[in-house]
PDB file of C-alpha atoms in Angstrom:
ATOM      1  CA  HIS A   1     -18.905  16.043   3.547  1.00 54.00           C
ATOM      2  CA  HIS A   2     -15.917  15.439   1.318  1.00 65.00           C
ATOM      3  CA  VAL A   3     -12.449  15.606   2.889  1.00 65.00           C
ATOM      4  CA  GLY A   4      -8.611  14.961   1.500  1.00 66.00           C
ATOM      5  CA  CYS A   5      -7.133  12.321   2.695  1.00 66.00           C
ATOM      6  CA  PRO A   6      -3.271  12.084   1.541  1.00 65.00           C
ATOM      7  CA  ASN A   7      -2.428   8.232   2.439  1.00 64.00           C
ATOM      8  CA  PHE A   8       1.494   8.343   2.611  1.00 66.00           C
ATOM      9  CA  LEU A   9       3.918  11.369   2.756  1.00 70.00           C
ATOM     10  CA  CYS A  10       7.466  10.112   2.571  1.00 74.00           C
ATOM     11  CA  VAL A  11      10.516  12.138   2.415  1.00 76.00           C
ATOM     12  CA  HIS A  12      13.846  11.412   1.220  1.00 79.00           C
ATOM     13  CA  ARG A  13      16.228  10.403   4.860  1.00 77.00           C
ATOM     14  CA  GLN A  14      18.986  13.001   3.438  1.00 84.00           C
ATOM     15  CA  ILE A  15      16.522  15.810   3.796  1.00 82.00           C
ATOM     16  CA  ARG A  16      14.433  14.872   6.238  1.00 77.00           C
ATOM     17  CA  SER A  17      15.774  17.715   8.700  1.00 82.00           C
ATOM     18  CA  LYS A  18      14.802  20.610   6.356  1.00 85.00           C
ATOM     19  CA  ARG A  19      10.990  20.269   7.401  1.00 79.00           C
ATOM     20  CA  LEU A  20       9.516  19.584   4.133  1.00 81.00           C
ATOM     21  CA  ALA A  21       6.945  17.925   5.126  1.00 77.00           C
ATOM     22  CA  PRO A  22       4.875  20.675   6.679  1.00 76.00           C
ATOM     23  CA  VAL A  23       5.688  22.246   2.963  1.00 83.00           C
ATOM     24  CA  MET A  24       4.513  19.181   1.211  1.00 82.00           C
ATOM     25  CA  ILE A  25       1.083  18.992   3.463  1.00 78.00           C
ATOM     26  CA  LYS A  26       0.643  22.714   2.700  1.00 80.00           C
ATOM     27  CA  GLU A  27       0.873  21.990  -1.117  1.00 84.00           C
ATOM     28  CA  ALA A  28      -1.139  19.589  -0.811  1.00 80.00           C
ATOM     29  CA  ASN A  29      -4.192  21.193   0.778  1.00 78.00           C
ATOM     30  CA  ARG A  30      -3.681  23.943  -1.684  1.00 82.00           C
ATOM     31  CA  ARG A  31      -3.848  21.661  -4.756  1.00 82.00           C
ATOM     32  CA  VAL A  32      -6.892  19.890  -3.312  1.00 80.00           C
ATOM     33  CA  ILE A  33      -8.551  23.436  -2.730  1.00 80.00           C
ATOM     34  CA  LEU A  34      -7.949  24.680  -5.951  1.00 83.00           C
ATOM     35  CA  SER A  35      -9.308  21.753  -7.660  1.00 79.00           C
ATOM     36  CA  SER A  36     -12.168  21.050  -5.903  1.00 77.00           C
ATOM     37  CA  ASP A  37     -14.838  22.222  -2.956  1.00 74.00           C
ATOM     38  CA  ILE A  38     -12.853  19.884  -0.300  1.00 71.00           C
ATOM     39  CA  ILE A  39     -11.649  22.678   2.622  1.00 68.00           C
ATOM     40  CA  GLN A  40     -10.785  20.140   5.127  1.00 66.00           C
ATOM     41  CA  ALA A  41      -8.350  17.336   4.905  1.00 65.00           C
ATOM     42  CA  VAL A  42      -7.166  14.094   7.684  1.00 66.00           C
ATOM     43  CA  TYR A  43      -3.645  12.906   8.472  1.00 66.00           C
ATOM     44  CA  THR A  44      -1.639  10.793  10.550  1.00 66.00           C
ATOM     45  CA  ALA A  45       1.621  11.474  12.037  1.00 66.00           C
ATOM     46  CA  GLY A  46       3.988   9.613  14.399  1.00 66.00           C
ATOM     47  CA  VAL A  47       4.741  12.772  16.198  1.00 67.00           C
ATOM     48  CA  VAL A  48       2.321  14.523  18.797  1.00 69.00           C
ATOM     49  CA  LEU A  49       0.500  17.214  16.821  1.00 66.00           C
ATOM     50  CA  PRO A  50      -0.510  20.864  17.837  1.00 68.00           C
ATOM     51  CA  GLN A  51      -3.891  21.195  18.660  1.00 66.00           C
ATOM     52  CA  PRO A  52      -6.828  21.305  17.904  1.00 68.00           C
ATOM     53  CA  HIS A  53      -6.981  17.809  16.491  1.00 64.00           C
ATOM     54  CA  MET A  54     -10.262  15.611  16.015  1.00 64.00           C
ATOM     55  CA  SER A  55      -8.660  12.343  17.394  1.00 67.00           C
ATOM     56  CA  THR A  56      -6.011  10.376  18.274  1.00 67.00           C
ATOM     57  CA  CYS A  57      -5.024   6.806  18.092  1.00 67.00           C
ATOM     58  CA  ARG A  58      -2.509   4.314  20.116  1.00 70.00           C
ATOM     59  CA  TYR A  59      -0.982   1.380  18.213  1.00 71.00           C
ATOM     60  CA  TRP A  60       1.184  -1.633  19.794  1.00 75.00           C
ATOM     61  CA  HIS A  61       3.571  -3.413  18.291  1.00 76.00           C
ATOM     62  CA  ARG A  62       3.407  -7.440  17.837  1.00 84.00           C
ATOM     63  CA  MET A  63       6.573  -9.068  17.548  1.00 86.00           C
ATOM     64  CA  LEU A  64       6.302 -12.022  15.101  1.00 89.00           C
ATOM     65  CA  ASN A  65      10.126 -12.424  14.869  1.00 90.00           C
ATOM     66  CA  PRO A  66      11.603 -11.642  18.234  1.00 93.00           C
ATOM     67  CA  LYS A  67      14.904 -13.486  18.218  1.00 93.00           C
ATOM     68  CA  LYS A  68      15.935 -11.049  15.332  1.00 91.00           C
ATOM     69  CA  LEU A  69      14.008  -7.675  16.530  1.00 90.00           C
ATOM     70  CA  ILE A  70      16.132  -8.274  19.852  1.00 91.00           C
ATOM     71  CA  GLU A  71      19.487  -8.803  18.006  1.00 90.00           C
ATOM     72  CA  ILE A  72      19.293  -5.803  16.049  1.00 89.00           C
ATOM     73  CA  GLU A  73      17.764  -3.809  19.017  1.00 86.00           C
ATOM     74  CA  PHE A  74      14.573  -2.526  17.250  1.00 86.00           C
ATOM     75  CA  SER A  75      12.798  -4.313  20.490  1.00 88.00           C
ATOM     76  CA  THR A  76      14.324  -5.668  23.779  1.00 91.00           C
ATOM     77  CA  ILE A  77      13.280  -8.827  25.721  1.00 93.00           C
ATOM     78  CA  PRO A  78       9.910  -8.027  27.616  1.00 91.00           C
ATOM     79  CA  PRO A  79      10.738  -7.162  31.612  1.00 92.00           C
ATOM     80  CA  GLN A  80       8.445 -10.264  32.390  1.00 93.00           C
ATOM     81  CA  PHE A  81      11.092 -12.584  30.603  1.00 94.00           C
ATOM     82  CA  VAL A  82      14.545 -10.873  31.826  1.00 92.00           C
ATOM     83  CA  ARG A  83      15.016 -12.856  34.824  1.00 92.00           C
ATOM     84  CA  MET A  84      14.030 -16.187  33.587  1.00 92.00           C
ATOM     85  CA  GLN A  85      16.848 -18.803  33.155  1.00 93.00           C
ATOM     86  CA  ARG A  86      16.558 -18.675  29.099  1.00 95.00           C
ATOM     87  CA  PRO A  87      14.880 -15.583  28.646  1.00 94.00           C
ATOM     88  CA  MET A  88      15.137 -15.677  24.634  1.00 95.00           C
ATOM     89  CA  VAL A  89      13.258 -18.827  24.615  1.00 95.00           C
ATOM     90  CA  ALA A  90      10.577 -17.281  26.556  1.00 95.00           C
ATOM     91  CA  THR A  91       9.915 -14.558  24.443  1.00 95.00           C
ATOM     92  CA  GLU A  92      10.025 -16.420  21.277  1.00 95.00           C
ATOM     93  CA  ARG A  93       7.402 -19.037  23.184  1.00 94.00           C
ATOM     94  CA  PHE A  94       5.284 -16.457  24.172  1.00 95.00           C
ATOM     95  CA  PHE A  95       5.262 -14.491  20.396  1.00 94.00           C
ATOM     96  CA  ALA A  96       4.684 -18.063  18.609  1.00 94.00           C
ATOM     97  CA  LEU A  97       2.280 -18.595  16.142  1.00 92.00           C
ATOM     98  CA  PRO A  98      -0.013 -21.050  15.118  1.00 93.00           C
ATOM     99  CA  ASP A  99       1.042 -23.458  12.190  1.00 90.00           C
ATOM    100  CA  LYS A 100      -1.870 -22.391  10.586  1.00 88.00           C
ATOM    101  CA  PRO A 101      -4.608 -19.630  10.526  1.00 86.00           C
ATOM    102  CA  GLN A 102      -7.147 -20.482  13.068  1.00 89.00           C
ATOM    103  CA  LEU A 103     -10.247 -18.990  11.601  1.00 89.00           C
ATOM    104  CA  PRO A 104     -12.527 -21.184   9.296  1.00 91.00           C
ATOM    105  CA  ASN A 105     -12.752 -20.347   5.505  1.00 94.00           C
ATOM    106  CA  LEU A 106      -9.996 -17.418   5.834  1.00 95.00           C
ATOM    107  CA  ARG A 107      -8.204 -17.033   2.217  1.00 96.00           C
ATOM    108  CA  GLU A 108      -6.455 -14.658  -0.080  1.00 97.00           C
ATOM    109  CA  MET A 109      -8.875 -11.678  -1.277  1.00 98.00           C
ATOM    110  CA  LYS A 110      -9.075 -11.695  -5.093  1.00 97.00           C
ATOM    111  CA  GLU A 111     -10.339  -9.518  -7.641  1.00 97.00           C
ATOM    112  CA  ALA A 112     -14.020 -10.978  -7.900  1.00 97.00           C
ATOM    113  CA  ASP A 113     -13.824 -10.051  -4.096  1.00 97.00           C
ATOM    114  CA  VAL A 114     -13.770  -6.526  -4.691  1.00 97.00           C
ATOM    115  CA  PRO A 115     -17.674  -5.504  -5.104  1.00 97.00           C
ATOM    116  CA  GLN A 116     -18.535  -7.547  -1.718  1.00 98.00           C
ATOM    117  CA  VAL A 117     -15.403  -6.145   0.223  1.00 98.00           C
ATOM    118  CA  ARG A 118     -16.710  -3.037  -1.112  1.00 98.00           C
ATOM    119  CA  GLU A 119     -20.072  -3.523   0.380  1.00 97.00           C
ATOM    120  CA  LEU A 120     -19.074  -4.894   3.672  1.00 97.00           C
ATOM    121  CA  LEU A 121     -16.573  -2.152   4.158  1.00 97.00           C
ATOM    122  CA  ASN A 122     -18.911   0.620   3.672  1.00 97.00           C
ATOM    123  CA  SER A 123     -21.871  -0.948   5.568  1.00 97.00           C
ATOM    124  CA  TYR A 124     -19.320  -1.178   8.910  1.00 97.00           C
ATOM    125  CA  LEU A 125     -17.836   2.365   8.405  1.00 95.00           C
ATOM    126  CA  GLU A 126     -21.600   3.953   7.910  1.00 94.00           C
ATOM    127  CA  LYS A 127     -21.647   3.534  11.878  1.00 92.00           C
ATOM    128  CA  PHE A 128     -19.063   6.116  12.580  1.00 88.00           C
ATOM    129  CA  ALA A 129     -19.914   9.786  12.053  1.00 82.00           C
ATOM    130  CA  PHE A 130     -16.584  10.214  10.169  1.00 79.00           C
ATOM    131  CA  ALA A 131     -15.552   7.592   7.634  1.00 83.00           C
ATOM    132  CA  GLN A 132     -14.220   7.355   4.196  1.00 85.00           C
ATOM    133  CA  VAL A 133     -16.914   5.660   1.366  1.00 91.00           C
ATOM    134  CA  PHE A 134     -14.849   3.617  -0.984  1.00 94.00           C
ATOM    135  CA  ASP A 135     -15.415   3.284  -4.542  1.00 95.00           C
ATOM    136  CA  GLU A 136     -14.516  -0.268  -6.144  1.00 96.00           C
ATOM    137  CA  ALA A 137     -11.583   1.163  -7.562  1.00 95.00           C
ATOM    138  CA  GLU A 138     -10.483   2.337  -4.098  1.00 94.00           C
ATOM    139  CA  VAL A 139     -10.742  -0.808  -2.757  1.00 96.00           C
ATOM    140  CA  GLN A 140      -9.173  -2.497  -6.227  1.00 96.00           C
ATOM    141  CA  HIS A 141      -6.180  -0.050  -5.353  1.00 94.00           C
ATOM    142  CA  LEU A 142      -5.889  -0.410  -1.870  1.00 94.00           C
ATOM    143  CA  LEU A 143      -6.755  -4.185  -1.077  1.00 96.00           C
ATOM    144  CA  LEU A 144      -5.765  -6.434  -3.291  1.00 97.00           C
ATOM    145  CA  PRO A 145      -2.976  -8.028  -2.296  1.00 96.00           C
ATOM    146  CA  ARG A 146       0.558  -6.951  -3.880  1.00 94.00           C
ATOM    147  CA  GLU A 147       3.841  -8.984  -2.721  1.00 92.00           C
ATOM    148  CA  GLY A 148       5.856  -6.988  -0.007  1.00 87.00           C
ATOM    149  CA  ILE A 149       3.259  -4.339  -0.035  1.00 90.00           C
ATOM    150  CA  MET A 150      -0.217  -5.377   0.716  1.00 94.00           C
ATOM    151  CA  ASN A 151      -1.994  -8.260   2.262  1.00 96.00           C
ATOM    152  CA  SER A 152      -5.742  -8.901   1.934  1.00 97.00           C
ATOM    153  CA  TYR A 153      -7.971 -11.923   3.582  1.00 97.00           C
ATOM    154  CA  VAL A 154     -11.543 -12.668   3.064  1.00 97.00           C
ATOM    155  CA  VAL A 155     -13.661 -14.788   5.392  1.00 97.00           C
ATOM    156  CA  GLU A 156     -16.032 -16.399   2.671  1.00 96.00           C
ATOM    157  CA  THR A 157     -19.186 -18.241   3.921  1.00 94.00           C
ATOM    158  CA  GLU A 158     -21.796 -20.175   1.467  1.00 93.00           C
ATOM    159  CA  GLY A 159     -20.406 -17.640  -0.933  1.00 93.00           C
ATOM    160  CA  ARG A 160     -20.401 -14.155   0.845  1.00 96.00           C
ATOM    161  CA  VAL A 161     -17.417 -12.491   2.353  1.00 97.00           C
ATOM    162  CA  THR A 162     -18.182 -11.829   5.992  1.00 97.00           C
ATOM    163  CA  ASP A 163     -14.680 -10.428   7.304  1.00 97.00           C
ATOM    164  CA  LEU A 164     -11.886  -8.725   5.969  1.00 97.00           C
ATOM    165  CA  VAL A 165      -8.421  -8.321   7.409  1.00 96.00           C
ATOM    166  CA  SER A 166      -5.710  -6.187   5.640  1.00 96.00           C
ATOM    167  CA  TYR A 167      -2.303  -4.976   6.612  1.00 93.00           C
ATOM    168  CA  TYR A 168       1.133  -3.720   4.787  1.00 91.00           C
ATOM    169  CA  THR A 169       4.309  -4.076   4.960  1.00 89.00           C
ATOM    170  CA  LEU A 170       7.091  -1.385   5.317  1.00 84.00           C
ATOM    171  CA  PRO A 171      10.458  -2.966   5.075  1.00 84.00           C
ATOM    172  CA  SER A 172      13.255  -0.858   6.634  1.00 82.00           C
ATOM    173  CA  SER A 173      16.988  -1.518   6.086  1.00 81.00           C
ATOM    174  CA  ILE A 174      19.093  -2.566   9.460  1.00 84.00           C
ATOM    175  CA  LEU A 175      22.226  -0.792   9.482  1.00 80.00           C
ATOM    176  CA  GLY A 176      25.184  -1.461  11.923  1.00 81.00           C
ATOM    177  CA  ASN A 177      24.619  -5.229  12.760  1.00 81.00           C
ATOM    178  CA  PRO A 178      27.087  -7.476  10.998  1.00 81.00           C
ATOM    179  CA  LYS A 179      24.721 -10.386  11.700  1.00 83.00           C
ATOM    180  CA  HIS A 180      21.929  -8.781   9.705  1.00 81.00           C
ATOM    181  CA  SER A 181      23.591  -6.344   7.496  1.00 74.00           C
ATOM    182  CA  HIS A 182      21.733  -7.540   4.299  1.00 75.00           C
ATOM    183  CA  THR A 183      18.558  -8.284   5.727  1.00 79.00           C
ATOM    184  CA  HIS A 184      15.195  -5.860   6.304  1.00 82.00           C
ATOM    185  CA  VAL A 185      13.280  -5.539   9.115  1.00 84.00           C
ATOM    186  CA  HIS A 186       9.557  -5.795   7.635  1.00 85.00           C
ATOM    187  CA  GLU A 187       7.233  -3.818   9.927  1.00 85.00           C
ATOM    188  CA  VAL A 188       3.450  -4.923   9.314  1.00 87.00           C
ATOM    189  CA  TYR A 189       0.713  -2.559  10.057  1.00 87.00           C
ATOM    190  CA  SER A 190      -2.846  -3.361  10.206  1.00 89.00           C
ATOM    191  CA  TYR A 191      -5.210  -1.800   8.014  1.00 91.00           C
ATOM    192  CA  LEU A 192      -8.641  -2.310   7.206  1.00 92.00           C
ATOM    193  CA  ASN A 193     -10.487  -5.076   9.100  1.00 93.00           C
ATOM    194  CA  VAL A 194     -13.918  -5.799   9.140  1.00 94.00           C
TER     195      VAL A 194
END
């Protein structure tokens, strides 16, 4: 079956209270139905959706710069560290990353990897009853690294791509914090991983 899948819907912050998202979703559905035989769509939301829906998903945050995130009140010191003598130091130590990747043969994805990444991704997704089937143009558009937007890495062993790790970045302005007023929080979301 073919399914429509809007990838990212964005409404300007000044008009978010006007309830335009449902109107935009209905319009996207209308256009898909008019231009094809597709009669169903898949989308996600950061709010509870009305029933019926096919699936739910939960996600977690993993702080990469806990000091900054706590200073701007995006996050707080985890409860297990609050009573410690130096809670910020304990938090930073807990979330510290190794100096270099721990996975051997991990490297940034290149355009030459697109055919193997497509094959790897589609064969992984075959085990699910409901999954997208990617063509090379989609893999190239969605996964090739773009600075500040998309990061994709592959593990190459003996000339074969065996693993894929990808994530996208959404920058958010920091408001009302004099120490960080001219910087952003770069939220990173896991994307397609095999």
